Amino acid sequence: MIELEGVPELVDPVMVAAFEGWNDAGDAASAAVAHLDKEWKGEVFAALDAEDYYDFQVNRPTVWLDGGVRKITWPTTRLSVVRVGGDKPRDLVLVRGIEPSMRWRSFCNELLGFAHELGVELVVILGALLGDTPHTRPVPVSGVTSDADLARTMDLEETKYEGPTGIVGILQEACTHAGVPAVSLWAAVPHYVSQPPNPKATLALLNRLEDLIDLRIPLGELAEDSRAWQLGVDQLAAEDSEVAEYVQSLEEARDTAELPEASGEAIAREFERYLRRRDGGGPPGGPAGHATDGGDTASYLRDTPSERTRPPRPQRPDPGTETPGGTGDTDTSSDSGDDSSEDSPE
């Protein structure tokens, strides 16, 4: 049994997770969770033992000096809690780290243990993939689940993906087997400008999360960062006629495919978000508040004896190519001790 000290009783908690690596193109997903943690001043209450899940030759620790004292920063996955006030208070449990190198079943089992002890009602896993999408259009975000009932009640897609998967897909399936409602939100990042950061994709994920859990999220400088990012890519693309022509072809394909949606659900969703922010008071992106049991998982989760650069010339992505990732969240200790469719690559 997991013992949690100093963690108060949470109000309608939702767990929001993201992992750097294969499922985090442009670092969009992990940046979204980092934004929530920063804006609502999350308090870390647990960190998984890096020794159990990470290959340090793949995700290497770093050495640094703190007032002349050498310290080591280890790759890890941290859990923090944020308390959001307002008319409809709701607490979030944030999970931020790196896709583990091994023992994925135990990794998911440990996270589900925390979810159970904290009374988590819903798990939302954020991901980002490379796709044939133009940077000039709104970032497509798809919401998928393995639960048919949840798909109907929350207006999500029931996943039909088959193929290689990452920790996002494994954790979602683990939640399903444990009886914990779980949703994955996937943002599509243009494959021809995949280097991080991608604030536009991060913003799109947060907007979709806001709609999903009915909670106003303070956006801070993300909207301005998103505009600056798009302007920068516009300028770089304009310098290369082949890239500009390719972007135009993507725009035409996207506009043709999404014309019905542009006049329906998408407009309604944006209007609802506008009303929610207006009723909440303050300018858009202002503060939204103050940071202030599943089934038996043993058989399923048991381990067995695992400065922006010029966009390159456009190439169609290899479906098997891994998405770019980062260095991950960290654990610090003293040196003395030691495309937006249902075919998301879950």
XYZ file of C-alpha atoms in Angstrom:
346
model
C 0.000 0.000 0.000
C 1.319 3.489 -0.911
C 1.641 5.809 2.061
C 1.031 9.480 1.230
C 2.058 12.049 3.810
C 1.214 15.730 3.552
C -1.225 15.257 0.674
C -4.663 16.636 1.595
C -7.920 15.084 0.528
C -8.440 16.076 -3.082
C -11.595 17.402 -4.758
C -12.703 15.476 -7.858
C -9.077 14.821 -8.823
C -7.994 14.298 -12.425
C -4.567 12.890 -13.233
C -2.850 14.588 -16.198
C 0.292 12.882 -17.488
C 2.898 13.450 -20.194
C 6.203 11.774 -20.943
C 9.151 13.081 -22.921
C 10.443 10.898 -25.702
C 8.745 8.917 -28.457
C 5.244 10.250 -27.731
C 6.222 13.921 -27.354
C 6.898 15.535 -30.761
C 8.169 19.076 -30.345
C 8.026 18.547 -26.571
C 4.425 19.747 -26.871
C 2.859 17.345 -24.357
C 5.466 17.575 -21.605
C 5.484 21.378 -22.006
C 1.720 21.396 -21.426
C 2.038 19.614 -18.081
C 5.014 21.828 -17.162
C 2.815 24.854 -17.896
C 0.077 23.605 -15.579
C 2.632 22.942 -12.860
C 4.144 26.433 -13.229
C 0.892 28.397 -13.460
C -0.738 26.643 -10.520
C 2.436 26.227 -8.453
C 2.311 22.473 -8.166
C 3.718 20.813 -5.083
C 5.733 17.652 -5.725
C 4.752 14.859 -3.381
C 6.401 11.848 -4.976
C 9.091 10.818 -7.463
C 9.540 7.330 -8.850
C 12.836 5.589 -8.192
C 14.923 6.268 -11.299
C 16.943 3.119 -10.656
C 13.866 1.001 -11.323
C 12.869 2.331 -14.725
C 15.656 4.169 -16.536
C 18.763 3.171 -18.442
C 21.276 5.832 -17.492
C 23.237 5.263 -20.704
C 20.120 6.373 -22.589
C 18.950 9.099 -20.198
C 22.148 10.192 -18.522
C 22.307 11.975 -15.160
C 24.042 15.352 -15.038
C 26.493 16.835 -12.538
C 26.266 20.443 -11.384
C 27.561 22.751 -8.659
C 25.376 24.253 -5.949
C 27.386 26.731 -3.880
C 30.535 24.746 -4.498
C 28.868 21.415 -3.668
C 28.690 18.885 -6.488
C 25.235 17.403 -7.025
C 23.736 14.888 -9.411
C 20.482 15.314 -11.269
C 18.849 11.987 -12.094
C 16.173 11.395 -14.743
C 12.864 10.499 -13.143
C 9.097 10.888 -13.169
C 7.554 13.235 -10.627
C 4.020 13.578 -9.293
C 2.686 16.912 -8.065
C -0.688 18.205 -6.958
C -2.325 21.510 -7.824
C -5.409 22.853 -6.111
C -7.610 25.001 -8.334
C -10.137 27.271 -6.651
C -13.114 29.068 -8.122
C -16.803 28.301 -8.435
C -16.063 24.703 -9.374
C -12.917 23.687 -7.485
C -11.107 20.679 -8.866
C -7.680 19.296 -8.068
C -5.165 17.947 -10.545
C -2.496 15.327 -10.070
C 0.286 16.067 -12.558
C 2.609 13.325 -13.783
C 5.665 14.537 -15.685
C 8.736 12.591 -16.652
C 10.450 10.536 -19.314
C 9.213 7.456 -21.083
C 10.766 4.635 -19.060
C 13.485 2.425 -20.499
C 12.258 -0.769 -18.863
C 9.616 -2.429 -16.667
C 6.667 -0.601 -18.214
C 4.099 -2.793 -16.447
C 5.514 -1.980 -13.031
C 5.802 1.685 -13.998
C 2.100 1.819 -14.885
C 1.196 -0.204 -11.826
C 2.987 2.293 -9.571
C 1.220 5.244 -11.165
C -2.127 3.488 -10.849
C -1.358 2.888 -7.190
C -1.040 6.617 -6.647
C -4.215 7.214 -8.655
C -6.131 4.769 -6.460
C -4.857 6.204 -3.176
C -5.655 9.775 -4.288
C -9.146 8.913 -5.524
C -8.436 9.927 -9.107
C -11.639 9.908 -11.175
C -10.114 10.317 -14.641
C -6.667 9.926 -16.199
C -5.793 12.175 -19.156
C -2.567 11.368 -21.000
C -1.134 13.969 -23.365
C 0.868 13.091 -26.470
C 2.145 14.671 -29.678
C 2.958 13.070 -33.016
C 4.471 14.113 -36.339
C 1.920 14.548 -39.122
C 1.158 15.985 -42.555
C -0.345 19.144 -41.122
C 0.467 22.763 -42.049
C 1.839 25.074 -39.371
C -0.482 27.844 -40.616
C -3.690 26.104 -39.551
C -5.063 25.268 -36.087
C -3.265 22.298 -34.551
C -5.415 19.162 -34.847
C -5.988 17.476 -31.493
C -7.709 14.111 -31.341
C -9.141 12.581 -28.194
C -9.183 8.798 -28.005
C -10.099 6.160 -25.481
C -10.303 2.394 -25.262
C -13.612 2.599 -23.381
C -16.633 2.520 -25.698
C -18.948 4.004 -23.053
C -16.499 6.811 -22.294
C -16.161 7.517 -26.014
C -19.924 8.033 -26.253
C -20.370 10.124 -23.112
C -17.356 12.394 -23.703
C -17.633 12.611 -27.508
C -14.286 10.899 -28.118
C -12.997 8.466 -30.695
C -12.698 4.837 -29.745
C -9.152 3.957 -30.695
C -8.624 1.693 -33.678
C -4.843 2.045 -33.811
C -2.717 -1.025 -34.421
C 1.073 -0.956 -34.458
C 4.057 0.077 -32.326
C 3.102 1.899 -29.171
C 4.709 3.987 -26.445
C 4.123 4.492 -22.763
C 1.044 6.639 -23.534
C -0.722 3.681 -25.123
C 0.455 1.241 -22.459
C -0.698 3.449 -19.587
C -4.083 3.985 -21.215
C -4.611 0.265 -21.622
C -3.447 -0.351 -18.048
C -6.041 2.145 -16.828
C -8.729 0.410 -18.868
C -7.851 -2.999 -17.419
C -7.873 -1.473 -13.921
C -11.320 0.088 -14.417
C -9.974 3.648 -14.330
C -11.466 5.958 -17.005
C -8.630 7.141 -19.271
C -8.375 9.459 -22.275
C -5.439 10.295 -24.541
C -5.197 13.678 -26.248
C -2.915 13.791 -29.302
C -1.643 16.958 -31.012
C -0.312 16.740 -34.571
C 2.996 18.568 -35.117
C 4.155 19.472 -38.650
C 6.863 16.984 -39.539
C 8.835 19.620 -41.481
C 9.281 21.773 -38.357
C 9.448 19.187 -35.602
C 12.189 20.647 -33.387
C 11.074 21.843 -29.945
C 9.603 23.922 -28.592
C 6.202 24.065 -30.260
C 4.047 26.437 -28.162
C 1.236 26.290 -30.727
C 0.783 22.560 -30.200
C 1.113 22.961 -26.432
C -1.609 25.616 -26.494
C -3.882 23.359 -28.550
C -3.485 20.512 -26.060
C -4.326 22.792 -23.138
C -7.408 24.129 -24.924
C -8.650 20.595 -25.546
C -7.892 19.614 -21.953
C -9.849 22.650 -20.777
C -12.859 21.507 -22.767
C -12.538 17.936 -21.567
C -12.419 18.570 -17.829
C -14.446 21.827 -17.830
C -11.735 23.801 -16.063
C -10.454 27.206 -17.124
C -6.682 27.039 -17.602
C -4.528 30.176 -17.313
C -2.551 30.434 -20.541
C 0.016 33.017 -19.484
C 2.247 33.929 -22.436
C 1.454 30.838 -24.474
C -0.821 32.629 -26.951
C 1.852 35.223 -27.720
C 4.550 32.543 -27.899
C 2.370 30.622 -30.335
C 1.979 33.637 -32.621
C 5.715 34.341 -32.502
C 6.473 30.692 -33.322
C 4.181 30.701 -36.358
C 5.615 34.015 -37.607
C 9.118 32.600 -37.311
C 8.216 29.485 -39.283
C 6.419 31.625 -41.877
C 9.594 33.619 -42.420
C 11.775 30.527 -42.704
C 9.376 28.805 -45.093
C 9.185 31.906 -47.302
C 12.932 31.643 -47.899
C 12.553 28.274 -49.613
C 10.164 28.006 -52.564
C 9.891 24.209 -52.246
C 8.908 24.428 -48.602
C 6.423 27.216 -49.342
C 4.863 25.164 -52.140
C 4.647 22.107 -49.924
C 3.000 24.077 -47.106
C 0.453 25.410 -49.602
C -0.416 21.883 -50.707
C -0.957 20.862 -47.079
C -3.163 23.902 -46.524
C -5.330 23.040 -49.514
C -5.718 19.437 -48.418
C -6.546 20.439 -44.853
C -9.069 23.121 -45.853
C -10.861 20.733 -48.191
C -11.039 17.949 -45.620
C -12.212 20.086 -42.728
C -14.663 22.459 -44.420
C -17.746 20.808 -42.798
C -16.202 20.901 -39.339
C -15.143 24.544 -39.749
C -18.805 25.491 -39.954
C -19.980 23.267 -37.114
C -18.427 21.671 -34.067
C -15.133 23.598 -34.142
C -16.875 26.987 -34.140
C -19.255 25.897 -31.390
C -16.358 24.638 -29.265
C -14.436 27.928 -29.647
C -17.560 29.946 -28.743
C -18.136 27.860 -25.620
C -14.521 28.424 -24.577
C -14.950 32.193 -25.104
C -18.052 32.248 -22.931
C -16.349 30.244 -20.203
C -13.388 32.634 -20.082
C -15.652 35.710 -20.168
C -17.844 34.436 -17.343
C -14.750 33.562 -15.326
C -13.729 37.232 -15.285
C -10.490 38.841 -16.349
C -8.822 38.792 -19.736
C -8.316 35.546 -21.636
C -5.267 33.806 -20.304
C -5.600 35.521 -16.907
C -5.592 33.607 -13.638
C -8.277 31.003 -13.379
C -7.904 30.266 -9.713
C -5.372 29.807 -7.013
C -2.816 27.111 -6.980
C -3.498 26.399 -3.850
C -11.156 1.920 -7.486
C -10.187 0.120 -10.127
C -10.305 -3.678 -10.669
C -7.637 -6.303 -10.247
C -4.510 -5.231 -12.157
C -2.118 -7.918 -10.966
C -2.402 -10.252 -13.947
C -2.073 -7.490 -16.535
C 0.574 -5.329 -14.884
C 2.937 -8.005 -13.610
C 6.482 -7.742 -14.950
C 8.014 -10.774 -16.601
C 11.802 -12.288 -16.213
C 12.071 -4.025 -20.372
C 17.925 28.342 -30.878
C 15.209 27.166 -33.701
C 16.760 26.119 -37.015
C 15.713 26.306 -40.612
C 13.060 23.731 -41.509
C 14.528 20.955 -43.664
C 13.224 20.358 -47.128
C 9.890 18.585 -46.787
C 9.878 14.833 -46.787
C 7.032 12.538 -46.086
C 7.593 11.003 -42.683
C 8.362 7.350 -42.278
C 5.447 5.902 -40.267
C 7.993 4.072 -38.144
C 10.070 7.148 -37.297
C 10.135 8.006 -33.650
C 9.018 11.448 -32.520
C 11.622 13.738 -30.948
C 11.883 13.982 -27.218
C 13.843 15.734 -24.509
C 15.904 15.113 -21.467
C 13.023 14.781 -19.074
C 12.168 15.722 -15.565
C 14.781 15.243 -12.936
C 15.461 14.125 -9.438
C 18.218 15.978 -7.567
C 20.446 14.468 -4.930
C 23.878 15.066 -3.427
C 26.900 13.576 -5.171
C 28.051 12.159 -1.903
C 25.186 9.679 -1.874
C 25.253 8.509 -5.303
C -1.362 13.452 -38.250
C -4.355 14.001 -36.235
C -6.486 10.975 -36.856
C -7.538 8.021 -34.812
C -4.346 6.327 -36.005
C -2.331 7.892 -33.209
C 0.782 5.910 -32.265
C -0.356 5.104 -28.807
